[in-house]
Short mmCIF file of C-alpha atoms and ligand atoms in Angstrom, two decimals:
data_model
loop_
_atom_site.label_atom_id
_atom_site.label_comp_id
_atom_site.label_asym_id
_atom_site.label_seq_id
_atom_site.Cartn_x
_atom_site.Cartn_y
_atom_site.Cartn_z
CA MET A 831 -23.76 98.96 -34.55
CA THR A 832 -26.31 96.32 -35.28
CA GLY A 833 -25.51 94.83 -38.67
CA ASN A 834 -27.93 92.77 -40.66
CA GLU A 835 -25.52 89.94 -41.11
CA MET A 836 -26.71 86.75 -39.41
CA LYS A 837 -24.37 85.45 -36.76
CA ILE A 838 -26.30 82.55 -35.31
CA ARG A 839 -29.05 80.73 -37.14
CA VAL A 840 -31.15 78.14 -35.37
CA GLU A 841 -33.11 75.94 -37.76
CA ASN A 842 -35.98 73.80 -36.51
CA VAL A 843 -34.13 72.60 -33.45
CA TYR A 844 -35.62 69.92 -31.22
CA LYS A 845 -34.02 68.60 -28.07
CA VAL A 846 -35.56 65.67 -26.29
CA PHE A 847 -33.96 64.28 -23.12
CA GLY A 848 -34.29 60.61 -22.27
CA ASP A 849 -33.08 57.12 -23.10
CA ASN A 850 -34.06 57.07 -26.74
CA PRO A 851 -35.00 60.54 -27.96
CA ALA A 852 -35.22 59.50 -31.62
CA SER A 853 -37.96 57.02 -30.77
CA VAL A 854 -40.31 59.72 -29.50
CA MET A 855 -39.69 62.30 -32.22
CA ASP A 856 -42.78 61.27 -34.19
CA THR A 857 -44.95 61.87 -31.14
CA VAL A 858 -43.20 65.20 -30.49
CA ARG A 859 -43.64 66.28 -34.11
CA ALA A 860 -47.29 65.25 -34.02
CA GLY A 861 -47.79 67.93 -31.39
CA ALA A 862 -48.25 65.95 -28.17
CA SER A 863 -47.78 68.20 -25.15
CA LYS A 864 -44.67 68.19 -23.00
CA SER A 865 -46.54 66.66 -20.05
CA GLU A 866 -48.21 64.05 -22.23
CA ILE A 867 -44.83 63.01 -23.64
CA LEU A 868 -43.31 62.84 -20.19
CA GLU A 869 -46.16 60.72 -18.91
CA LYS A 870 -46.30 58.33 -21.86
CA THR A 871 -42.63 57.98 -22.71
CA SER A 872 -40.59 59.32 -19.76
CA HIS A 873 -38.84 61.70 -22.15
CA VAL A 874 -38.55 65.42 -21.53
CA VAL A 875 -39.04 67.88 -24.36
CA GLY A 876 -36.38 70.55 -23.78
CA ILE A 877 -36.74 72.43 -27.08
CA ARG A 878 -39.41 71.99 -29.72
CA ASP A 879 -39.03 73.21 -33.28
CA VAL A 880 -37.25 76.47 -32.50
CA SER A 881 -35.96 78.62 -35.35
CA LEU A 882 -34.20 81.92 -34.70
CA ASP A 883 -31.86 84.37 -36.35
CA ILE A 884 -29.42 86.31 -34.23
CA ARG A 885 -27.69 89.19 -35.96
CA ALA A 886 -24.04 90.15 -35.66
CA GLY A 887 -23.49 92.89 -33.10
CA GLU A 888 -26.83 92.65 -31.36
CA THR A 889 -27.82 91.73 -27.85
CA PHE A 890 -30.37 88.96 -28.16
CA VAL A 891 -32.27 88.07 -25.02
CA ILE A 892 -33.88 84.70 -24.37
CA MET A 893 -36.68 84.82 -21.82
CA GLY A 894 -39.06 82.39 -20.28
CA LEU A 895 -40.06 80.88 -16.97
CA SER A 896 -37.96 78.28 -15.20
CA GLY A 897 -37.87 75.07 -17.23
CA SER A 898 -38.90 76.75 -20.48
CA GLY A 899 -35.69 75.66 -22.22
CA LYS A 900 -33.49 78.76 -22.12
CA SER A 901 -30.29 77.07 -20.95
CA THR A 902 -30.93 74.09 -23.20
CA LEU A 903 -31.22 76.37 -26.21
CA ILE A 904 -28.15 78.51 -25.51
CA ARG A 905 -25.97 75.43 -24.88
CA HIS A 906 -26.62 74.33 -28.44
CA PHE A 907 -24.80 77.40 -29.70
CA ASN A 908 -21.39 76.19 -28.52
CA ARG A 909 -22.43 72.55 -28.82
CA LEU A 910 -22.41 71.78 -25.14
CA ILE A 911 -25.69 70.15 -26.18
CA GLU A 912 -26.43 68.50 -29.50
CA PRO A 913 -29.94 68.74 -30.94
CA THR A 914 -32.16 65.71 -31.43
CA ALA A 915 -33.12 67.29 -34.75
CA GLY A 916 -32.34 70.53 -36.57
CA ARG A 917 -29.25 72.62 -37.28
CA ILE A 918 -27.28 75.44 -35.68
CA LEU A 919 -25.20 77.62 -37.94
CA VAL A 920 -22.66 80.09 -36.61
CA ASP A 921 -21.32 82.40 -39.31
CA GLY A 922 -22.84 79.98 -41.78
CA VAL A 923 -20.94 76.99 -40.36
CA ASP A 924 -22.90 74.01 -39.08
CA VAL A 925 -21.58 73.49 -35.54
CA LEU A 926 -22.54 69.80 -35.66
CA LYS A 927 -20.16 69.23 -38.53
CA MET A 928 -17.14 70.66 -36.73
CA SER A 929 -14.30 68.29 -36.00
CA GLU A 930 -12.97 68.05 -32.46
CA VAL A 931 -10.09 70.37 -33.31
CA GLU A 932 -12.38 72.89 -34.97
CA LEU A 933 -14.75 72.76 -32.04
CA ARG A 934 -11.95 73.39 -29.56
CA ASP A 935 -10.77 76.37 -31.56
CA PHE A 936 -14.35 77.63 -31.90
CA ARG A 937 -14.94 77.50 -28.14
CA ARG A 938 -11.61 79.06 -27.39
CA ASN A 939 -11.69 81.93 -29.86
CA LYS A 940 -15.12 82.57 -31.23
CA ILE A 941 -17.68 82.01 -28.53
CA SER A 942 -17.35 82.33 -24.78
CA MET A 943 -19.71 81.84 -21.93
CA VAL A 944 -20.38 83.79 -18.73
CA PHE A 945 -22.04 81.69 -16.08
CA GLN A 946 -24.54 82.58 -13.42
CA ARG A 947 -22.22 81.63 -10.59
CA PHE A 948 -19.05 83.23 -11.83
CA ALA A 949 -17.03 79.99 -11.58
CA LEU A 950 -13.85 81.76 -10.51
CA LEU A 951 -10.81 79.88 -9.26
CA PRO A 952 -10.57 80.85 -5.57
CA HIS A 953 -6.82 80.41 -5.18
CA LYS A 954 -5.97 82.54 -8.21
CA THR A 955 -5.89 86.34 -8.36
CA VAL A 956 -8.31 88.40 -10.42
CA LEU A 957 -5.73 88.79 -13.16
CA ASP A 958 -4.89 85.07 -13.21
CA ASN A 959 -8.58 84.20 -13.38
CA VAL A 960 -9.03 86.56 -16.32
CA ILE A 961 -6.08 85.21 -18.28
CA CYS A 962 -6.25 81.51 -17.44
CA GLY A 963 -7.94 80.70 -20.76
CA LEU A 964 -5.29 82.63 -22.67
CA THR A 965 -2.31 80.93 -21.07
CA ILE A 966 -3.91 77.50 -21.45
CA ALA A 967 -4.34 78.34 -25.13
CA GLY A 968 -0.58 78.92 -25.29
CA MET A 969 -0.27 82.71 -25.17
CA SER A 970 2.89 83.96 -23.47
CA ARG A 971 2.36 85.16 -19.92
CA SER A 972 3.43 88.73 -20.63
CA GLU A 973 1.14 89.04 -23.62
CA ALA A 974 -1.72 87.46 -21.68
CA ARG A 975 -1.16 89.87 -18.77
CA GLU A 976 -1.29 92.83 -21.11
CA GLN A 977 -4.49 91.64 -22.72
CA GLY A 978 -5.99 90.68 -19.36
CA MET A 979 -5.27 94.11 -17.87
CA ARG A 980 -7.09 95.74 -20.79
CA GLN A 981 -10.21 93.71 -19.97
CA ILE A 982 -9.87 94.41 -16.25
CA GLU A 983 -9.81 98.12 -17.00
CA LEU A 984 -12.77 97.73 -19.33
CA VAL A 985 -14.93 96.31 -16.55
CA GLY A 986 -13.68 98.90 -14.06
CA LEU A 987 -11.60 96.62 -11.85
CA ASP A 988 -8.14 98.12 -12.30
CA GLY A 989 -6.42 98.22 -8.95
CA PHE A 990 -8.02 94.91 -7.98
CA GLU A 991 -6.00 92.67 -10.28
CA HIS A 992 -3.93 91.13 -7.48
CA ARG A 993 -6.87 90.50 -5.14
CA TYR A 994 -8.49 87.09 -4.70
CA PRO A 995 -12.14 86.40 -5.57
CA LYS A 996 -13.23 86.08 -1.93
CA GLN A 997 -12.01 89.65 -1.31
CA LEU A 998 -14.50 90.97 -3.87
CA SER A 999 -18.23 91.60 -3.73
CA GLY A 1000 -20.60 89.48 -5.83
CA GLY A 1001 -20.90 92.22 -8.44
CA MET A 1002 -17.13 92.55 -8.69
CA GLN A 1003 -16.76 88.78 -9.04
CA GLN A 1004 -19.28 88.83 -11.84
CA ARG A 1005 -17.24 91.54 -13.54
CA VAL A 1006 -14.19 89.27 -13.30
CA GLY A 1007 -16.28 86.60 -15.02
CA LEU A 1008 -17.20 89.09 -17.71
CA ALA A 1009 -13.57 90.21 -18.14
CA ARG A 1010 -12.54 86.58 -18.49
CA ALA A 1011 -15.11 86.03 -21.21
CA LEU A 1012 -14.03 89.22 -22.98
CA ALA A 1013 -10.32 88.38 -22.71
CA THR A 1014 -10.54 85.69 -25.35
CA ASP A 1015 -11.74 88.39 -27.72
CA ALA A 1016 -14.57 86.08 -28.76
CA GLU A 1017 -17.10 87.60 -31.13
CA ILE A 1018 -19.98 85.89 -29.35
CA LEU A 1019 -20.75 86.02 -25.64
CA LEU A 1020 -23.26 83.62 -24.16
CA MET A 1021 -24.55 84.85 -20.82
CA ASP A 1022 -26.83 82.43 -18.99
CA GLU A 1023 -28.56 84.32 -16.16
CA ALA A 1024 -25.26 86.06 -15.64
CA PHE A 1025 -26.73 88.76 -13.40
CA SER A 1026 -29.44 86.81 -11.63
CA ALA A 1027 -27.46 86.13 -8.47
CA LEU A 1028 -26.70 89.82 -7.92
CA ASP A 1029 -28.67 92.09 -5.66
CA PRO A 1030 -30.82 94.69 -7.43
CA LEU A 1031 -28.53 97.72 -7.22
CA ILE A 1032 -25.45 95.87 -8.36
CA ARG A 1033 -27.51 94.18 -11.04
CA ASN A 1034 -28.58 97.56 -12.27
CA ASP A 1035 -24.96 98.71 -12.45
CA MET A 1036 -23.96 95.58 -14.33
CA GLN A 1037 -26.72 96.11 -16.88
CA ALA A 1038 -25.55 99.67 -17.43
CA GLN A 1039 -21.99 98.50 -17.75
CA LEU A 1040 -22.86 95.78 -20.21
CA LYS A 1041 -24.76 98.28 -22.35
CA GLU A 1042 -21.85 100.65 -22.30
CA LEU A 1043 -19.36 97.92 -23.15
CA GLN A 1044 -21.56 96.66 -25.94
CA ALA A 1045 -21.84 100.14 -27.44
CA ARG A 1046 -18.06 100.09 -27.80
CA LEU A 1047 -17.36 96.43 -28.57
CA HIS A 1048 -20.32 95.36 -30.75
CA LYS A 1049 -20.14 91.73 -29.72
CA THR A 1050 -22.96 89.35 -30.49
CA ILE A 1051 -24.41 88.73 -27.05
CA VAL A 1052 -26.98 86.07 -26.24
CA PHE A 1053 -28.32 86.88 -22.81
CA ILE A 1054 -30.68 84.72 -20.79
CA THR A 1055 -32.86 86.15 -18.11
CA HIS A 1056 -36.26 85.61 -16.58
CA ASP A 1057 -36.51 89.28 -15.67
CA LEU A 1058 -38.55 91.18 -18.21
CA ASP A 1059 -37.20 94.59 -17.22
CA GLU A 1060 -33.67 93.33 -17.75
CA ALA A 1061 -34.68 91.85 -21.11
CA LEU A 1062 -36.25 95.11 -22.27
CA ARG A 1063 -33.32 97.14 -21.12
CA LEU A 1064 -30.63 95.03 -22.75
CA GLY A 1065 -32.21 93.28 -25.70
CA ASP A 1066 -32.22 94.51 -29.28
CA HIS A 1067 -34.40 91.48 -29.86
CA ILE A 1068 -36.13 89.26 -27.35
CA ALA A 1069 -37.32 85.68 -27.74
CA ILE A 1070 -39.96 84.27 -25.41
CA LEU A 1071 -39.98 80.53 -24.77
CA LYS A 1072 -42.68 78.45 -23.17
CA ASP A 1073 -42.37 74.70 -22.62
CA GLY A 1074 -39.50 74.61 -25.10
CA GLU A 1075 -41.44 76.40 -27.82
CA LEU A 1076 -40.68 79.81 -29.24
CA ARG A 1077 -43.79 81.90 -28.70
CA GLN A 1078 -42.48 85.17 -30.12
CA ALA A 1079 -39.26 86.89 -31.17
CA GLY A 1080 -39.06 90.59 -31.86
CA THR A 1081 -37.95 93.93 -30.47
CA GLY A 1082 -39.20 94.80 -26.98
CA PRO A 1083 -41.67 97.40 -28.28
CA ASP A 1084 -42.90 94.95 -30.97
CA ILE A 1085 -43.65 92.34 -28.38
CA LEU A 1086 -45.36 94.82 -26.08
CA ILE A 1087 -47.50 96.33 -28.80
CA ASN A 1088 -48.24 93.20 -30.80
CA PRO A 1089 -47.97 90.16 -28.55
CA ALA A 1090 -48.26 87.03 -30.68
CA ASP A 1091 -50.65 85.21 -28.39
CA GLU A 1092 -52.46 85.25 -25.08
CA TYR A 1093 -49.48 83.81 -23.21
CA VAL A 1094 -47.11 86.53 -24.38
CA ALA A 1095 -49.76 89.18 -23.69
CA ARG A 1096 -50.07 87.97 -20.11
CA PHE A 1097 -46.32 87.68 -19.79
CA VAL A 1098 -45.78 91.34 -20.66
CA ASN A 1099 -48.95 92.68 -19.13
CA ASP A 1100 -47.44 94.44 -16.15
CA VAL A 1101 -44.73 96.28 -18.01
CA ASN A 1102 -44.96 100.04 -18.02
CA ARG A 1103 -45.19 100.50 -21.77
CA ALA A 1104 -44.66 104.25 -21.53
CA ARG A 1105 -41.11 103.60 -20.39
CA VAL A 1106 -40.29 101.07 -23.09
CA VAL A 1107 -42.13 101.85 -26.29
CA THR A 1108 -40.38 104.52 -28.33
CA VAL A 1109 -42.29 107.15 -30.27
CA GLY A 1110 -40.38 106.01 -33.34
CA SER A 1111 -42.00 102.59 -33.13
CA LEU A 1112 -45.43 104.21 -33.39
CA ALA A 1113 -44.57 106.52 -36.29
CA GLU A 1114 -47.25 106.95 -38.92
CA LYS A 1115 -46.36 108.16 -42.37
CA ALA A 1116 -46.92 111.82 -43.08
CA GLY A 1117 -47.14 113.77 -46.32
CA LEU A 1118 -44.36 116.32 -46.80
CA MET A 1119 -44.73 119.65 -48.49
CA PRO A 1120 -42.29 122.57 -48.78
CA LEU A 1121 -43.61 125.83 -47.39
CA SER A 1122 -43.07 127.60 -50.73
CA ASP A 1123 -45.55 125.20 -52.46
CA ALA A 1124 -47.96 124.91 -49.59
CA ASN A 1125 -51.53 125.94 -50.17
CA ALA A 1126 -54.94 124.74 -49.03
CA ALA A 1127 -55.56 122.60 -52.13
CA ASN A 1128 -52.18 120.79 -52.00
CA CYS A 1129 -52.55 120.20 -48.32
CA ASP A 1130 -56.08 118.88 -48.73
CA ALA A 1131 -54.78 116.32 -51.24
CA LEU A 1132 -52.06 115.15 -48.81
CA LEU A 1133 -54.58 114.77 -46.01
CA ASP A 1134 -56.40 112.08 -47.98
CA ASP A 1135 -53.84 109.56 -46.79
CA ASN A 1136 -51.78 111.12 -44.02
CA GLU A 1137 -51.23 114.00 -41.73
CA ALA A 1138 -49.18 116.72 -43.42
CA ILE A 1139 -45.83 118.19 -42.43
CA ILE A 1140 -44.79 121.46 -43.96
CA LEU A 1141 -41.07 122.01 -44.35
CA THR A 1142 -38.84 125.06 -44.52
CA ASP A 1143 -36.72 125.45 -47.65
CA ASP A 1144 -33.87 123.62 -45.95
CA GLY A 1145 -36.12 120.65 -45.17
CA LYS A 1146 -36.86 121.25 -41.48
CA PRO A 1147 -40.38 120.69 -40.19
CA CYS A 1148 -42.04 124.04 -39.43
CA HIS A 1149 -45.78 123.30 -39.38
CA VAL A 1150 -47.96 120.29 -39.03
CA VAL A 1151 -51.54 120.01 -40.23
CA GLY A 1152 -53.67 117.22 -38.82
CA ARG A 1153 -56.68 115.69 -40.51
CA GLY A 1154 -58.82 117.29 -37.82
CA ASP A 1155 -57.89 120.69 -39.31
CA ARG A 1156 -59.12 119.78 -42.74
CA HIS A 1157 -62.27 121.88 -42.53
CA LYS A 1158 -60.30 125.06 -41.85
CA LEU A 1159 -57.46 124.79 -44.35
CA ASP A 1160 -58.46 127.99 -46.09
CA ASP A 1161 -58.18 129.89 -42.82
CA LEU A 1162 -54.84 128.32 -41.96
CA PHE A 1163 -53.29 129.09 -45.32
CA ARG A 1164 -54.65 132.62 -45.46
CA ASP A 1165 -52.28 133.56 -42.68
CA LYS A 1166 -49.42 131.11 -42.32
CA THR A 1167 -48.27 132.84 -39.15
CA VAL A 1168 -51.21 131.30 -37.28
CA MET A 1169 -50.57 127.89 -38.68
CA PRO A 1170 -49.68 125.46 -35.85
CA ALA A 1171 -45.94 125.08 -35.35
CA ALA A 1172 -44.49 121.60 -35.69
CA VAL A 1173 -43.57 120.11 -32.33
CA CYS A 1174 -40.71 117.67 -32.92
CA ILE A 1175 -39.60 114.67 -30.92
CA ASP A 1176 -36.64 112.38 -31.46
CA ARG A 1177 -37.64 108.85 -32.56
CA GLY A 1178 -35.66 107.25 -29.72
CA MET A 1179 -37.68 108.96 -26.99
CA VAL A 1180 -40.00 106.72 -25.00
CA LEU A 1181 -43.69 107.58 -24.81
CA GLU A 1182 -43.33 108.93 -21.31
CA ASP A 1183 -40.98 111.62 -22.62
CA GLY A 1184 -43.62 112.68 -25.13
CA PHE A 1185 -46.55 113.13 -22.74
CA SER A 1186 -46.01 116.79 -21.92
CA LEU A 1187 -45.36 117.62 -25.58
CA LEU A 1188 -48.56 115.85 -26.62
CA ALA A 1189 -50.50 117.58 -23.88
CA GLY A 1190 -49.29 120.95 -25.12
CA THR A 1191 -50.54 120.67 -28.70
CA GLN A 1192 -53.70 119.67 -30.51
CA ASN A 1193 -51.62 118.26 -33.34
CA PRO A 1194 -49.62 115.14 -33.88
CA LEU A 1195 -45.95 115.33 -32.92
CA VAL A 1196 -43.40 115.24 -35.71
CA ILE A 1197 -40.91 112.42 -35.24
CA THR A 1198 -37.38 113.26 -36.32
CA ASN A 1199 -34.13 111.36 -36.58
CA GLY A 1200 -32.34 113.66 -34.18
CA SER A 1201 -31.16 116.07 -36.84
CA ASP A 1202 -34.47 117.63 -37.87
CA VAL A 1203 -35.21 115.15 -40.65
CA PRO A 1204 -38.92 114.29 -40.35
CA LEU A 1205 -39.71 110.55 -40.27
CA GLY A 1206 -43.44 110.68 -39.66
CA VAL A 1207 -45.88 111.70 -36.98
CA VAL A 1208 -47.36 110.24 -33.85
CA THR A 1209 -50.88 111.04 -32.75
CA ARG A 1210 -52.37 111.08 -29.27
CA GLN A 1211 -54.73 108.34 -30.28
CA ARG A 1212 -51.92 106.07 -31.34
CA VAL A 1213 -50.07 106.66 -28.09
CA LEU A 1214 -53.16 105.93 -26.01
CA HIS A 1215 -53.84 102.83 -28.02
CA ALA A 1216 -50.30 101.57 -27.41
CA LEU A 1217 -50.68 102.19 -23.68
CA ALA A 1218 -54.06 100.55 -23.33
CA ARG A 1219 -53.74 97.05 -21.87
CA ASP A 1220 -56.89 95.79 -23.53
CA ALA A 1221 -55.40 96.71 -26.89
CA VAL A 1222 -53.00 93.81 -26.61
CA ARG A 1223 -55.54 91.08 -27.18
N1 LIG B 41 -29.89 66.88 -18.87
C1 LIG B 41 -31.22 66.88 -18.79
N2 LIG B 41 -31.91 65.73 -18.66
C2 LIG B 41 -33.27 65.71 -18.59
N3 LIG B 41 -34.03 66.81 -18.68
C3 LIG B 41 -33.39 67.99 -18.82
C4 LIG B 41 -31.96 68.10 -18.88
N4 LIG B 41 -31.62 69.39 -19.03
C5 LIG B 41 -32.79 70.08 -19.05
N5 LIG B 41 -33.86 69.25 -18.94
C6 LIG B 41 -35.28 69.63 -18.97
O1 LIG B 41 -35.49 70.45 -20.09
C7 LIG B 41 -36.37 71.50 -19.78
C8 LIG B 41 -35.69 72.84 -20.01
O2 LIG B 41 -34.67 73.01 -19.06
P1 LIG B 41 -33.69 74.26 -19.04
O3 LIG B 41 -32.65 74.01 -18.04
O4 LIG B 41 -33.27 74.56 -20.42
O5 LIG B 41 -34.69 75.40 -18.53
P2 LIG B 41 -34.40 76.94 -18.24
O6 LIG B 41 -35.38 77.71 -19.04
O7 LIG B 41 -32.96 77.23 -18.41
O8 LIG B 41 -34.82 77.04 -16.70
P3 LIG B 41 -34.16 77.91 -15.48
O9 LIG B 41 -34.74 79.29 -15.61
O10 LIG B 41 -34.69 77.20 -14.26
O11 LIG B 41 -32.68 77.85 -15.61
C9 LIG B 41 -36.80 71.28 -18.35
O12 LIG B 41 -38.03 70.61 -18.37
C10 LIG B 41 -35.70 70.41 -17.77
O13 LIG B 41 -36.20 69.59 -16.76
MG1 LIG B 42 -31.43 77.81 -17.09
#
């Protein structure tokens, strides 16, 4: 369940690395480029004026090429890095204002991190690796074991709890890392390239497993990757960084359909939009009219602004009249049995799933919410427009 409540708020964060970051902030703020600043001042701009909102319960993906600032940004969230300027609020609390004790408690209970290279202790068993944080935090061993076993089952490793890391495959080791992060019951998981070291098949399984876990657990997950397919598969929202700057944040389909600039457009150019963009994201408003009231004149009035959907008495779409049919409304309404039937499609379907339906009708498809409630229509033209690469300029 993706709530609207903000979990992490990043406000105008800058991070400059070097001997005296404060001294170069004026130059950074004035807009000098990263390479210019490096050349003139020997300081590296890690993050430049990034603001973001991450909602509770969502998976938020941070993307960008190597060196774009992904790790730098995510490490601000648990204050492994402090910003040169700006604020980070987690649940409304400024992480920079936390005392040492508060920070320790925050890292232990609220936010946990899964690393790219699992960082498992080789001489400890799977179970001991999963519960080490809990016992260090003072939980009794029996309670920790119970909680640890629940997480081990969750990631599908029951039966392996007494094995050692080196006896497991890379994918299994990564699942131990995930179980360890989940064991603290933290509300926020930070995953920095957590799947990047895995081979493609195992990576695919891990993505599926993370999605399934997330559907049950509703954690707030911040996930870094430089793989666009992974980002689109996992992310409710995606942020794209370049040279430490946020170029765009939005849903996958938003970014594909309306890239904010040339860089983002090029970045997403090779994605198969038909597999990512949902019909719901292309919905156009439609006029609604109950069958009992429907006549040529009413319908004509609706078609001024929209396509028209005609509903049965219990509110289900039964016919659809496109603007292209406007010249023959009298004919259509003379004999409603020849009126084109509404072809419905669930809003969550991707465009590819709608191709054969669109090919089979002259009319727009009616988009529904999965229980026959009409939400709008999608036309062939709109679908083609969304698929066209040159439309993203
Ligand atoms: N401790 C540091 N000292 C100096 N420069 C740093 C430091 N950490 C990061 N940087 C610089 O900040 C920029 C962003 O680095 P960061 O590690 O955040 O990139 P990234 O997007 O995570 O890259 P990758 O995909 O390779 O992990 C880079 O130019 C990097 O050289
Ligand atoms: Mg990194």
